[in-house]
DNA sequence: CCTCGCTCTATCGCATACAAGTTGCATGCG
DNA sequence: CGCATGCAACTTGTATGCGATAGAGCGAGG
């Protein structure tokens, strides 16, 4: 099932153990090595990660707070996000990210915009499809929108929503590469222009596009 | 500081210990027996509640997930919500609850509406001001809006936001009784009428009213 | 008088041990 | 052969002990 060692990988080793475990389990979930609905046996996972149950439980509590795992009866299970919830989340994101985009319009540093744009271009120009880079570019664009809205509460909210959104993984990511990229570029352009209304509209259009692609 | 015993009160005693601790600490915070910024010493609080550190830590992790406590360095502190964050939260709530109200318009059972309306009337007619009842009525109205929106994700989001909003406690609640009640009644009326646009507008107006009252 | 560094204690992070509840299997009886 | 009952392994909840560390207090030097 899971063969990754905790120590390996890009995990900073001077962090607290429970934080490392948190990151480890988080990526295990996001990379589908633990899939939705799996029930988590504490001792097993703890052994697998080479730690005791205490820091693991701590990590699981935190993950529960972020909605990546839920408690079913007495044990934790990896959160399974169905189509309905995915669509609901997208709907809320449409509202929130639209607002955030409007607030951020004209407030994003040119350097940040340029960097994100370069990444999108690189992604489009890549000879093969790179899922990880796709995700990262996605994160960057949405971070651009959130972090400059001047409303950290709003930003955090969107972040949490996107987290859950990711758990719904039936759609084929590769098919979304070109639509995502073009829509992202439109959002960025709107942000750059300072046209709040346009930015909001483009962000909402992007989310609606995701929505339609999943029906 | 805190003199409440864990066993006392209306806490179900057949729940898991950590759940009881969770409820206990939650109410301690919401009732200001633990005020914002207080650093929590695990062993002290655990002794106070008559449990060991383990279930207490578990409860604290959960509370961290809900935003009632945060980790400052190595120890937990009761989350202090400042004016800035409060206003930001209200702004997001304006967006979200407006949307929820629009979605709920015409979908709320008459019985539920009647019950809430009765409670508001009772509150207004009470000879003395009852803070607890004020809070509860508030909860009911907003629950009315959320629970019938058909979007549980949205509802949960609003719930979390309201949780944090409550931590900001400098405004004088009693002064808000009449404005809250009248605005709530307007929202309810709009919900009843089925006019989505009006419902959204009234909900937003309510949140903006709260905003203005706190500047 | 202020600042830097040292020590020392209170507190936290983690592991482990123990208890209680549950599930599933096997065995025996009807 | 089927069902009930009891046992056994597993899993989670809670307590506790120990090592590590941050932060306070204090003293010395600038």
Short mmCIF file of C-alpha atoms (C1' of nucleotides) in Angstrom, two decimals:
data_model
loop_
_atom_site.label_atom_id
_atom_site.label_comp_id
_atom_site.label_asym_id
_atom_site.label_seq_id
_atom_site.Cartn_x
_atom_site.Cartn_y
_atom_site.Cartn_z
CA UNK A 1 0.00 0.00 0.00
CA UNK A 2 2.37 2.62 1.21
CA UNK A 3 6.03 2.12 0.90
CA UNK A 4 7.29 5.63 1.48
CA UNK A 5 9.58 6.17 4.41
CA UNK A 6 8.99 9.18 6.56
CA UNK A 7 12.60 10.28 6.74
CA UNK A 8 13.00 10.25 3.01
CA UNK A 9 11.67 12.90 0.73
CA UNK A 10 11.84 16.65 1.09
CA UNK A 11 10.63 16.78 4.66
CA UNK A 12 12.57 19.09 6.92
CA UNK A 13 13.97 16.91 9.62
CA UNK A 14 14.38 19.51 12.35
CA UNK A 15 10.67 20.13 12.59
CA UNK A 16 8.68 18.59 15.34
CA UNK A 17 7.96 14.96 14.72
CA UNK A 18 4.22 15.40 14.72
CA UNK A 19 4.53 18.10 12.08
CA UNK A 20 6.55 15.83 9.89
CA UNK A 21 3.99 13.12 10.34
CA UNK A 22 1.31 15.61 9.48
CA UNK A 23 3.03 16.49 6.22
CA UNK A 24 3.70 12.88 5.46
CA UNK A 25 0.11 11.76 5.93
CA UNK A 26 -1.13 14.81 4.12
CA UNK A 27 0.90 13.96 1.04
CA UNK A 28 -0.01 10.30 1.35
CA UNK A 29 -3.61 11.35 1.05
CA UNK A 30 -3.10 13.90 -1.67
CA UNK A 31 -1.04 11.47 -3.74
CA UNK A 32 -3.73 8.83 -3.38
CA UNK A 33 -1.46 6.40 -1.61
CA UNK A 34 -4.19 6.52 0.98
CA UNK A 35 -7.45 6.74 -0.94
CA UNK A 36 -10.77 8.08 0.18
CA UNK A 37 -12.70 5.79 2.44
CA UNK A 38 -9.65 3.90 3.70
CA UNK A 39 -9.90 3.36 7.39
CA UNK A 40 -6.75 4.32 9.21
CA UNK A 41 -5.37 1.90 11.75
CA UNK A 42 -3.25 3.97 14.02
CA UNK A 43 -0.71 1.39 15.05
CA UNK A 44 -0.18 0.23 11.49
CA UNK A 45 0.33 3.68 10.07
CA UNK A 46 2.49 4.66 13.01
CA UNK A 47 4.74 1.68 12.47
CA UNK A 48 4.85 2.41 8.78
CA UNK A 49 6.03 5.93 9.46
CA UNK A 50 8.39 4.81 12.18
CA UNK A 51 6.83 6.82 14.98
CA UNK A 52 4.65 6.04 17.95
CA UNK A 53 0.94 6.51 17.96
CA UNK A 54 1.05 9.76 19.86
CA UNK A 55 2.41 12.07 17.17
CA UNK A 56 0.38 10.23 14.57
CA UNK A 57 -2.82 10.84 16.44
CA UNK A 58 -1.86 14.45 16.79
CA UNK A 59 -1.36 14.70 13.05
CA UNK A 60 -4.67 12.99 12.42
CA UNK A 61 -6.50 15.45 14.66
CA UNK A 62 -5.01 18.28 12.68
CA UNK A 63 -5.94 16.64 9.42
CA UNK A 64 -9.45 16.21 10.70
CA UNK A 65 -9.55 19.93 11.32
CA UNK A 66 -8.60 20.52 7.72
CA UNK A 67 -11.10 17.99 6.52
CA UNK A 68 -8.69 15.49 4.99
CA UNK A 69 -9.76 12.75 7.37
CA UNK A 70 -12.93 12.29 9.35
CA UNK A 71 -13.82 10.21 12.33
CA UNK A 72 -16.15 7.39 11.50
CA UNK A 73 -17.27 5.92 14.76
CA UNK A 74 -14.09 5.26 16.63
CA UNK A 75 -11.47 5.35 13.94
CA UNK A 76 -10.27 7.78 11.36
CA UNK A 77 -11.06 7.29 7.71
CA UNK A 78 -9.65 9.16 4.77
CA UNK A 79 -12.25 11.64 3.67
CA UNK A 80 -14.04 10.61 0.54
CA UNK A 81 -15.35 13.55 -1.41
CA UNK A 82 -18.19 12.66 -3.71
CA UNK A 83 -19.40 14.49 -6.77
CA UNK A 84 -22.12 16.33 -4.87
CA UNK A 85 -19.77 17.77 -2.32
CA UNK A 86 -17.21 18.58 -4.97
CA UNK A 87 -19.74 20.59 -6.91
CA UNK A 88 -20.93 22.34 -3.79
CA UNK A 89 -17.38 23.28 -2.97
CA UNK A 90 -16.85 24.62 -6.44
CA UNK A 91 -19.97 26.72 -6.07
CA UNK A 92 -18.67 28.27 -2.87
CA UNK A 93 -15.28 28.75 -4.42
CA UNK A 94 -16.89 30.55 -7.33
CA UNK A 95 -18.35 33.04 -4.91
CA UNK A 96 -15.26 33.41 -2.78
CA UNK A 97 -12.56 33.38 -5.42
CA UNK A 98 -14.54 35.76 -7.55
CA UNK A 99 -14.63 38.17 -4.67
CA UNK A 100 -10.95 37.63 -3.91
CA UNK A 101 -10.01 38.23 -7.53
CA UNK A 102 -11.94 41.47 -7.56
CA UNK A 103 -10.19 42.60 -4.40
CA UNK A 104 -6.78 41.66 -5.72
CA UNK A 105 -7.13 43.36 -9.09
CA UNK A 106 -4.33 45.81 -9.59
CA UNK A 107 -2.69 44.92 -6.31
CA UNK A 108 -0.49 42.04 -7.39
CA UNK A 109 3.22 42.85 -7.85
CA UNK A 110 4.36 42.57 -11.43
CA UNK A 111 7.19 40.22 -10.46
CA UNK A 112 4.80 37.69 -8.98
CA UNK A 113 2.62 37.85 -12.04
CA UNK A 114 5.55 37.35 -14.34
CA UNK A 115 6.75 34.32 -12.41
CA UNK A 116 3.39 32.59 -12.49
CA UNK A 117 2.98 33.38 -16.14
CA UNK A 118 6.34 31.85 -16.93
CA UNK A 119 5.36 28.69 -15.14
CA UNK A 120 2.18 28.40 -17.14
CA UNK A 121 4.10 28.87 -20.35
CA UNK A 122 6.61 26.24 -19.31
CA UNK A 123 3.77 23.87 -18.49
CA UNK A 124 2.14 24.38 -21.86
CA UNK A 125 5.46 23.99 -23.64
CA UNK A 126 6.49 20.83 -21.84
CA UNK A 127 6.91 17.81 -24.15
CA UNK A 128 5.07 15.54 -21.74
CA UNK A 129 2.29 16.17 -19.27
CA UNK A 130 3.53 16.81 -15.74
CA UNK A 131 0.78 16.36 -13.16
CA UNK A 132 2.78 17.70 -10.24
CA UNK A 133 3.67 20.86 -12.11
CA UNK A 134 0.06 21.26 -13.13
CA UNK A 135 -0.99 21.20 -9.49
CA UNK A 136 1.71 23.60 -8.51
CA UNK A 137 0.85 26.06 -11.21
CA UNK A 138 -2.75 25.84 -10.12
CA UNK A 139 -1.73 26.56 -6.56
CA UNK A 140 0.30 29.54 -7.65
CA UNK A 141 -2.47 31.15 -9.61
CA UNK A 142 -4.99 30.77 -6.86
CA UNK A 143 -2.47 31.91 -4.28
CA UNK A 144 -1.94 35.01 -6.39
CA UNK A 145 -5.62 35.75 -6.17
CA UNK A 146 -5.92 35.01 -2.46
CA UNK A 147 -2.81 36.49 -0.95
CA UNK A 148 -3.32 39.96 -2.32
CA UNK A 149 -6.98 40.34 -1.52
CA UNK A 150 -6.15 42.09 1.73
CA UNK A 151 -8.44 39.70 3.56
CA UNK A 152 -6.53 36.84 5.20
CA UNK A 153 -9.74 35.30 6.47
CA UNK A 154 -11.00 35.04 2.93
CA UNK A 155 -7.68 33.64 1.77
CA UNK A 156 -7.64 30.97 4.43
CA UNK A 157 -11.17 29.98 3.64
CA UNK A 158 -10.39 29.50 -0.02
CA UNK A 159 -7.28 27.54 0.87
CA UNK A 160 -9.28 25.10 2.95
CA UNK A 161 -11.84 24.70 0.23
CA UNK A 162 -9.23 23.96 -2.37
CA UNK A 163 -7.74 21.37 -0.06
CA UNK A 164 -11.00 19.45 0.01
CA UNK A 165 -11.57 19.98 -3.67
CA UNK A 166 -8.40 18.09 -4.37
CA UNK A 167 -9.72 14.98 -2.78
CA UNK A 168 -12.13 14.54 -5.62
CA UNK A 169 -10.05 12.86 -8.19
CA UNK A 170 -12.15 11.16 -10.77
CA UNK A 171 -11.75 13.77 -13.46
CA UNK A 172 -8.85 13.45 -15.80
CA UNK A 173 -6.40 16.15 -14.99
CA UNK A 174 -4.59 16.03 -18.28
CA UNK A 175 -7.74 17.12 -20.08
CA UNK A 176 -7.82 20.21 -17.98
CA UNK A 177 -4.34 21.38 -18.80
CA UNK A 178 -5.18 23.66 -21.70
CA UNK A 179 -8.47 25.01 -20.33
CA UNK A 180 -6.87 25.67 -16.95
CA UNK A 181 -3.91 27.40 -18.50
CA UNK A 182 -5.92 29.67 -20.75
CA UNK A 183 -8.40 30.55 -18.04
CA UNK A 184 -5.59 31.18 -15.59
CA UNK A 185 -3.91 33.47 -18.06
CA UNK A 186 -7.12 35.40 -18.46
CA UNK A 187 -7.42 35.80 -14.71
CA UNK A 188 -3.85 36.97 -14.46
CA UNK A 189 -4.35 39.42 -17.23
CA UNK A 190 -7.39 40.84 -15.50
CA UNK A 191 -5.50 41.10 -12.22
CA UNK A 192 -2.75 42.95 -14.02
CA UNK A 193 -5.11 45.36 -15.69
CA UNK A 194 -6.61 46.37 -12.37
CA UNK A 195 -10.14 45.84 -13.63
CA UNK A 196 -11.85 44.41 -10.56
CA UNK A 197 -15.05 43.54 -12.30
CA UNK A 198 -13.25 41.71 -15.07
CA UNK A 199 -11.04 39.85 -12.58
CA UNK A 200 -14.04 38.66 -10.65
CA UNK A 201 -15.77 37.59 -13.82
CA UNK A 202 -12.76 35.67 -15.08
CA UNK A 203 -12.27 33.90 -11.78
CA UNK A 204 -15.91 32.92 -11.66
CA UNK A 205 -15.77 31.75 -15.25
CA UNK A 206 -12.83 29.52 -14.37
CA UNK A 207 -14.68 27.89 -11.51
CA UNK A 208 -17.78 27.47 -13.63
CA UNK A 209 -15.64 25.84 -16.26
CA UNK A 210 -14.39 23.34 -13.69
CA UNK A 211 -17.96 22.78 -12.64
CA UNK A 212 -19.16 22.05 -16.14
CA UNK A 213 -16.23 19.75 -16.80
CA UNK A 214 -17.30 17.55 -13.91
CA UNK A 215 -21.02 17.19 -14.39
CA UNK B 1 -9.81 31.62 37.05
CA UNK B 2 -11.89 28.60 36.29
CA UNK B 3 -13.84 26.91 38.98
CA UNK B 4 -16.18 24.77 36.94
CA UNK B 5 -15.95 21.07 37.46
CA UNK B 6 -15.96 18.94 34.38
CA UNK B 7 -18.45 16.42 35.63
CA UNK B 8 -21.01 19.05 36.47
CA UNK B 9 -23.17 20.78 33.95
CA UNK B 10 -25.14 19.32 31.10
CA UNK B 11 -22.36 17.25 29.67
CA UNK B 12 -23.29 13.73 28.68
CA UNK B 13 -21.18 11.46 30.79
CA UNK B 14 -21.16 8.46 28.51
CA UNK B 15 -19.28 10.28 25.80
CA UNK B 16 -15.61 9.75 25.39
CA UNK B 17 -13.56 11.64 27.90
CA UNK B 18 -11.80 13.69 25.28
CA UNK B 19 -15.13 14.77 23.83
CA UNK B 20 -16.32 15.93 27.20
CA UNK B 21 -13.08 17.83 27.65
CA UNK B 22 -13.57 19.34 24.24
CA UNK B 23 -17.01 20.61 25.13
CA UNK B 24 -15.82 21.84 28.48
CA UNK B 25 -12.92 23.83 27.08
CA UNK B 26 -15.06 25.10 24.25
CA UNK B 27 -17.60 26.56 26.65
CA UNK B 28 -14.84 27.86 28.89
CA UNK B 29 -13.61 29.87 25.95
CA UNK B 30 -16.99 30.95 24.70
CA UNK B 31 -18.04 32.06 28.17
CA UNK B 32 -14.84 34.03 28.54
CA UNK B 33 -13.65 32.06 31.53
CA UNK B 34 -10.63 31.59 29.36
CA UNK B 35 -10.10 34.88 27.55
CA UNK B 36 -8.33 35.54 24.31
CA UNK B 37 -4.56 35.51 24.56
CA UNK B 38 -4.44 33.33 27.67
CA UNK B 39 -1.73 30.76 27.33
CA UNK B 40 -2.91 27.29 28.16
CA UNK B 41 -0.73 25.19 30.41
CA UNK B 42 -1.67 21.64 29.66
CA UNK B 43 -0.95 20.09 33.01
CA UNK B 44 -2.73 22.84 34.89
CA UNK B 45 -5.87 22.71 32.79
CA UNK B 46 -5.83 18.93 32.80
CA UNK B 47 -5.69 18.85 36.58
CA UNK B 48 -8.42 21.43 36.75
CA UNK B 49 -10.66 19.28 34.62
CA UNK B 50 -9.66 16.13 36.40
CA UNK B 51 -8.21 14.32 33.41
CA UNK B 52 -4.77 13.51 32.19
CA UNK B 53 -2.95 15.51 29.58
CA UNK B 54 -3.71 13.12 26.75
CA UNK B 55 -7.43 13.75 26.28
CA UNK B 56 -6.89 17.41 26.97
CA UNK B 57 -4.34 17.65 24.20
CA UNK B 58 -6.69 15.86 21.91
CA UNK B 59 -9.41 18.36 22.68
CA UNK B 60 -7.01 21.22 22.13
CA UNK B 61 -6.01 19.86 18.73
CA UNK B 62 -9.63 19.75 17.76
CA UNK B 63 -10.20 23.25 19.02
CA UNK B 64 -7.23 24.38 17.02
CA UNK B 65 -8.91 22.97 13.96
CA UNK B 66 -11.97 25.05 14.68
CA UNK B 67 -9.88 28.10 15.33
CA UNK B 68 -10.72 28.58 18.99
CA UNK B 69 -7.13 28.11 20.08
CA UNK B 70 -3.89 28.51 18.20
CA UNK B 71 -0.39 27.28 18.77
CA UNK B 72 2.03 29.97 19.71
CA UNK B 73 5.45 28.42 19.63
CA UNK B 74 5.16 25.36 21.77
CA UNK B 75 2.03 26.01 23.73
CA UNK B 76 -1.59 26.67 22.96
CA UNK B 77 -3.09 30.07 23.49
CA UNK B 78 -6.72 31.03 23.38
CA UNK B 79 -7.29 32.67 20.05
CA UNK B 80 -7.57 36.41 20.31
CA UNK B 81 -9.64 37.88 17.53
CA UNK B 82 -8.84 41.52 16.93
CA UNK B 83 -10.96 44.13 15.27
CA UNK B 84 -9.26 43.66 11.92
CA UNK B 85 -9.95 39.97 11.76
CA UNK B 86 -13.45 40.44 13.05
CA UNK B 87 -14.23 42.87 10.28
CA UNK B 88 -12.65 40.62 7.68
CA UNK B 89 -14.77 37.76 8.90
CA UNK B 90 -17.89 39.87 8.71
CA UNK B 91 -17.00 40.78 5.16
CA UNK B 92 -16.74 37.14 4.17
CA UNK B 93 -19.92 36.36 6.05
CA UNK B 94 -21.67 39.11 4.14
CA UNK B 95 -20.77 37.39 0.92
CA UNK B 96 -21.54 33.89 2.11
CA UNK B 97 -24.66 34.46 4.14
CA UNK B 98 -26.08 36.68 1.43
CA UNK B 99 -25.68 33.83 -0.99
CA UNK B 100 -27.08 31.33 1.47
CA UNK B 101 -30.10 33.49 2.14
CA UNK B 102 -30.77 33.78 -1.57
CA UNK B 103 -30.56 30.03 -1.95
CA UNK B 104 -32.83 29.42 1.03
CA UNK B 105 -35.53 31.84 0.02
CA UNK B 106 -38.85 30.05 -0.21
CA UNK B 107 -37.37 26.78 0.94
CA UNK B 108 -37.70 27.14 4.68
CA UNK B 109 -40.59 25.23 6.29
CA UNK B 110 -43.22 27.49 7.77
CA UNK B 111 -43.01 25.74 11.12
CA UNK B 112 -39.32 26.54 11.49
CA UNK B 113 -39.93 30.14 10.58
CA UNK B 114 -42.75 30.44 13.08
CA UNK B 115 -40.63 29.02 15.87
CA UNK B 116 -37.76 31.39 15.27
CA UNK B 117 -40.08 34.32 14.99
CA UNK B 118 -41.68 33.44 18.30
CA UNK B 119 -38.30 33.36 19.95
CA UNK B 120 -37.46 36.79 18.63
CA UNK B 121 -40.73 38.16 19.89
CA UNK B 122 -40.13 36.60 23.28
CA UNK B 123 -36.68 38.12 23.37
CA UNK B 124 -37.98 41.56 22.54
CA UNK B 125 -40.76 41.24 25.06
CA UNK B 126 -38.56 40.02 27.90
CA UNK B 127 -38.49 42.38 30.91
CA UNK B 128 -34.71 42.07 31.26
CA UNK B 129 -32.00 41.50 28.73
CA UNK B 130 -30.98 37.85 28.39
CA UNK B 131 -27.59 37.44 26.71
CA UNK B 132 -27.80 33.68 26.37
CA UNK B 133 -31.18 33.87 24.68
CA UNK B 134 -29.89 36.58 22.41
CA UNK B 135 -27.08 34.31 21.27
CA UNK B 136 -29.41 31.42 20.78
CA UNK B 137 -31.87 33.41 18.74
CA UNK B 138 -28.97 34.63 16.65
CA UNK B 139 -27.88 31.06 16.09
CA UNK B 140 -31.38 30.04 15.09
CA UNK B 141 -31.80 32.73 12.50
CA UNK B 142 -28.48 32.06 10.89
CA UNK B 143 -29.07 28.33 11.03
CA UNK B 144 -32.35 28.92 9.23
CA UNK B 145 -30.47 30.61 6.46
CA UNK B 146 -27.70 28.03 6.27
CA UNK B 147 -29.45 24.74 6.68
CA UNK B 148 -31.89 25.22 3.86
CA UNK B 149 -29.50 26.53 1.28
CA UNK B 150 -29.05 23.05 -0.14
CA UNK B 151 -25.31 23.47 0.11
CA UNK B 152 -23.87 21.84 3.23
CA UNK B 153 -20.39 23.01 2.35
CA UNK B 154 -21.58 26.57 2.39
CA UNK B 155 -23.42 25.99 5.64
CA UNK B 156 -20.40 24.54 7.35
CA UNK B 157 -18.25 27.39 6.18
CA UNK B 158 -20.58 29.96 7.62
CA UNK B 159 -20.80 28.02 10.84
CA UNK B 160 -17.04 28.11 11.26
CA UNK B 161 -16.91 31.79 10.52
CA UNK B 162 -19.57 32.57 13.08
CA UNK B 163 -17.62 30.55 15.63
CA UNK B 164 -14.62 32.80 15.21
CA UNK B 165 -16.74 35.90 15.06
CA UNK B 166 -17.97 35.16 18.54
CA UNK B 167 -14.53 35.42 19.97
CA UNK B 168 -14.55 39.14 19.35
CA UNK B 169 -16.36 40.42 22.32
CA UNK B 170 -15.71 44.07 22.83
CA UNK B 171 -18.97 45.31 21.45
CA UNK B 172 -21.87 45.65 23.80
CA UNK B 173 -24.33 42.93 22.96
CA UNK B 174 -27.27 44.56 24.66
CA UNK B 175 -27.09 47.48 22.25
CA UNK B 176 -27.50 45.07 19.39
CA UNK B 177 -30.70 43.50 20.63
CA UNK B 178 -33.17 45.71 18.82
CA UNK B 179 -31.18 46.10 15.59
CA UNK B 180 -30.50 42.37 15.46
CA UNK B 181 -34.11 41.50 16.08
CA UNK B 182 -35.51 43.85 13.47
CA UNK B 183 -32.95 42.86 10.88
CA UNK B 184 -33.51 39.20 11.62
CA UNK B 185 -37.23 39.65 11.19
CA UNK B 186 -36.64 41.26 7.84
CA UNK B 187 -34.48 38.37 6.74
CA UNK B 188 -37.08 35.88 7.88
CA UNK B 189 -39.79 37.74 6.07
CA UNK B 190 -37.77 37.71 2.89
CA UNK B 191 -37.10 34.00 3.27
CA UNK B 192 -40.79 33.41 3.71
CA UNK B 193 -41.72 35.45 0.67
CA UNK B 194 -39.46 33.42 -1.54
CA UNK B 195 -37.85 36.51 -2.99
CA UNK B 196 -34.24 35.38 -3.36
CA UNK B 197 -32.89 38.76 -4.27
CA UNK B 198 -34.56 40.39 -1.31
CA UNK B 199 -33.37 37.69 1.07
CA UNK B 200 -29.81 38.12 -0.08
CA UNK B 201 -30.07 41.85 0.26
CA UNK B 202 -31.50 41.68 3.77
CA UNK B 203 -28.87 39.23 4.93
CA UNK B 204 -26.12 41.40 3.54
CA UNK B 205 -27.67 44.44 5.11
CA UNK B 206 -27.64 42.69 8.46
CA UNK B 207 -23.97 41.87 8.22
CA UNK B 208 -23.15 45.37 7.07
CA UNK B 209 -25.05 46.67 10.05
CA UNK B 210 -22.90 44.59 12.34
CA UNK B 211 -19.87 45.88 10.52
CA UNK B 212 -20.82 49.50 10.95
CA UNK B 213 -21.63 48.99 14.61
CA UNK B 214 -18.09 47.82 15.25
CA UNK B 215 -15.97 50.33 13.41
"C1'" DC C 1 22.50 51.15 33.76
"C1'" DC C 2 22.02 48.14 30.15
"C1'" DT C 3 23.09 43.89 27.80
"C1'" DC C 4 24.68 39.45 27.15
"C1'" DG C 5 25.05 34.83 28.59
"C1'" DC C 6 24.35 31.14 31.86
"C1'" DT C 7 21.77 28.13 34.65
"C1'" DC C 8 17.68 26.08 36.15
"C1'" DT C 9 13.04 24.97 36.31
"C1'" DA C 10 8.58 24.50 34.40
"C1'" DT C 11 6.43 22.68 30.46
"C1'" DC C 12 6.04 20.23 26.34
"C1'" DG C 13 6.89 16.23 22.92
"C1'" DC C 14 7.00 11.59 22.50
"C1'" DA C 15 6.97 6.77 23.77
"C1'" DT C 16 5.06 3.20 26.23
"C1'" DA C 17 2.08 0.72 29.24
"C1'" DC C 18 -2.41 -0.52 30.47
"C1'" DA C 19 -7.50 -0.96 30.21
"C1'" DA C 20 -11.76 -1.47 27.90
"C1'" DG C 21 -14.46 -2.45 24.07
"C1'" DT C 22 -15.14 -4.82 19.64
"C1'" DT C 23 -14.84 -8.01 16.04
"C1'" DG C 24 -14.32 -12.30 14.16
"C1'" DC C 25 -13.47 -17.05 14.50
"C1'" DA C 26 -13.75 -21.49 16.35
"C1'" DT C 27 -15.91 -24.88 18.84
"C1'" DG C 28 -19.60 -27.20 20.84
"C1'" DC C 29 -24.40 -28.06 21.27
"C1'" DG C 30 -29.01 -28.52 19.63
"C1'" DC D 1 -25.94 -28.60 9.48
"C1'" DG D 2 -26.93 -24.21 11.73
"C1'" DC D 3 -26.70 -21.37 15.53
"C1'" DA D 4 -25.07 -19.72 19.83
"C1'" DT D 5 -21.51 -18.89 22.95
"C1'" DG D 6 -17.06 -18.06 24.46
"C1'" DC D 7 -12.37 -17.01 23.59
"C1'" DA D 8 -8.66 -14.47 21.41
"C1'" DA D 9 -6.57 -10.95 18.85
"C1'" DC D 10 -6.89 -6.33 17.58
"C1'" DT D 11 -7.86 -1.54 18.11
"C1'" DT D 12 -8.61 2.49 20.36
"C1'" DG D 13 -8.72 5.52 24.71
"C1'" DT D 14 -6.25 7.11 28.65
"C1'" DA D 15 -2.53 7.56 31.90
"C1'" DT D 16 2.15 8.22 32.99
"C1'" DG D 17 7.19 8.59 32.69
"C1'" DC D 18 11.25 10.47 30.71
"C1'" DG D 19 14.11 13.30 27.92
"C1'" DA D 20 14.43 17.74 25.63
"C1'" DT D 21 13.89 22.64 25.45
"C1'" DA D 22 12.34 27.16 25.81
"C1'" DG D 23 11.91 30.90 28.76
"C1'" DA D 24 12.62 33.17 33.07
"C1'" DG D 25 15.67 34.78 36.42
"C1'" DC D 26 20.13 36.09 37.78
"C1'" DG D 27 24.80 37.41 37.64
"C1'" DA D 28 28.81 39.36 35.38
"C1'" DG D 29 30.87 42.35 32.17
"C1'" DG D 30 30.73 46.39 29.24
#
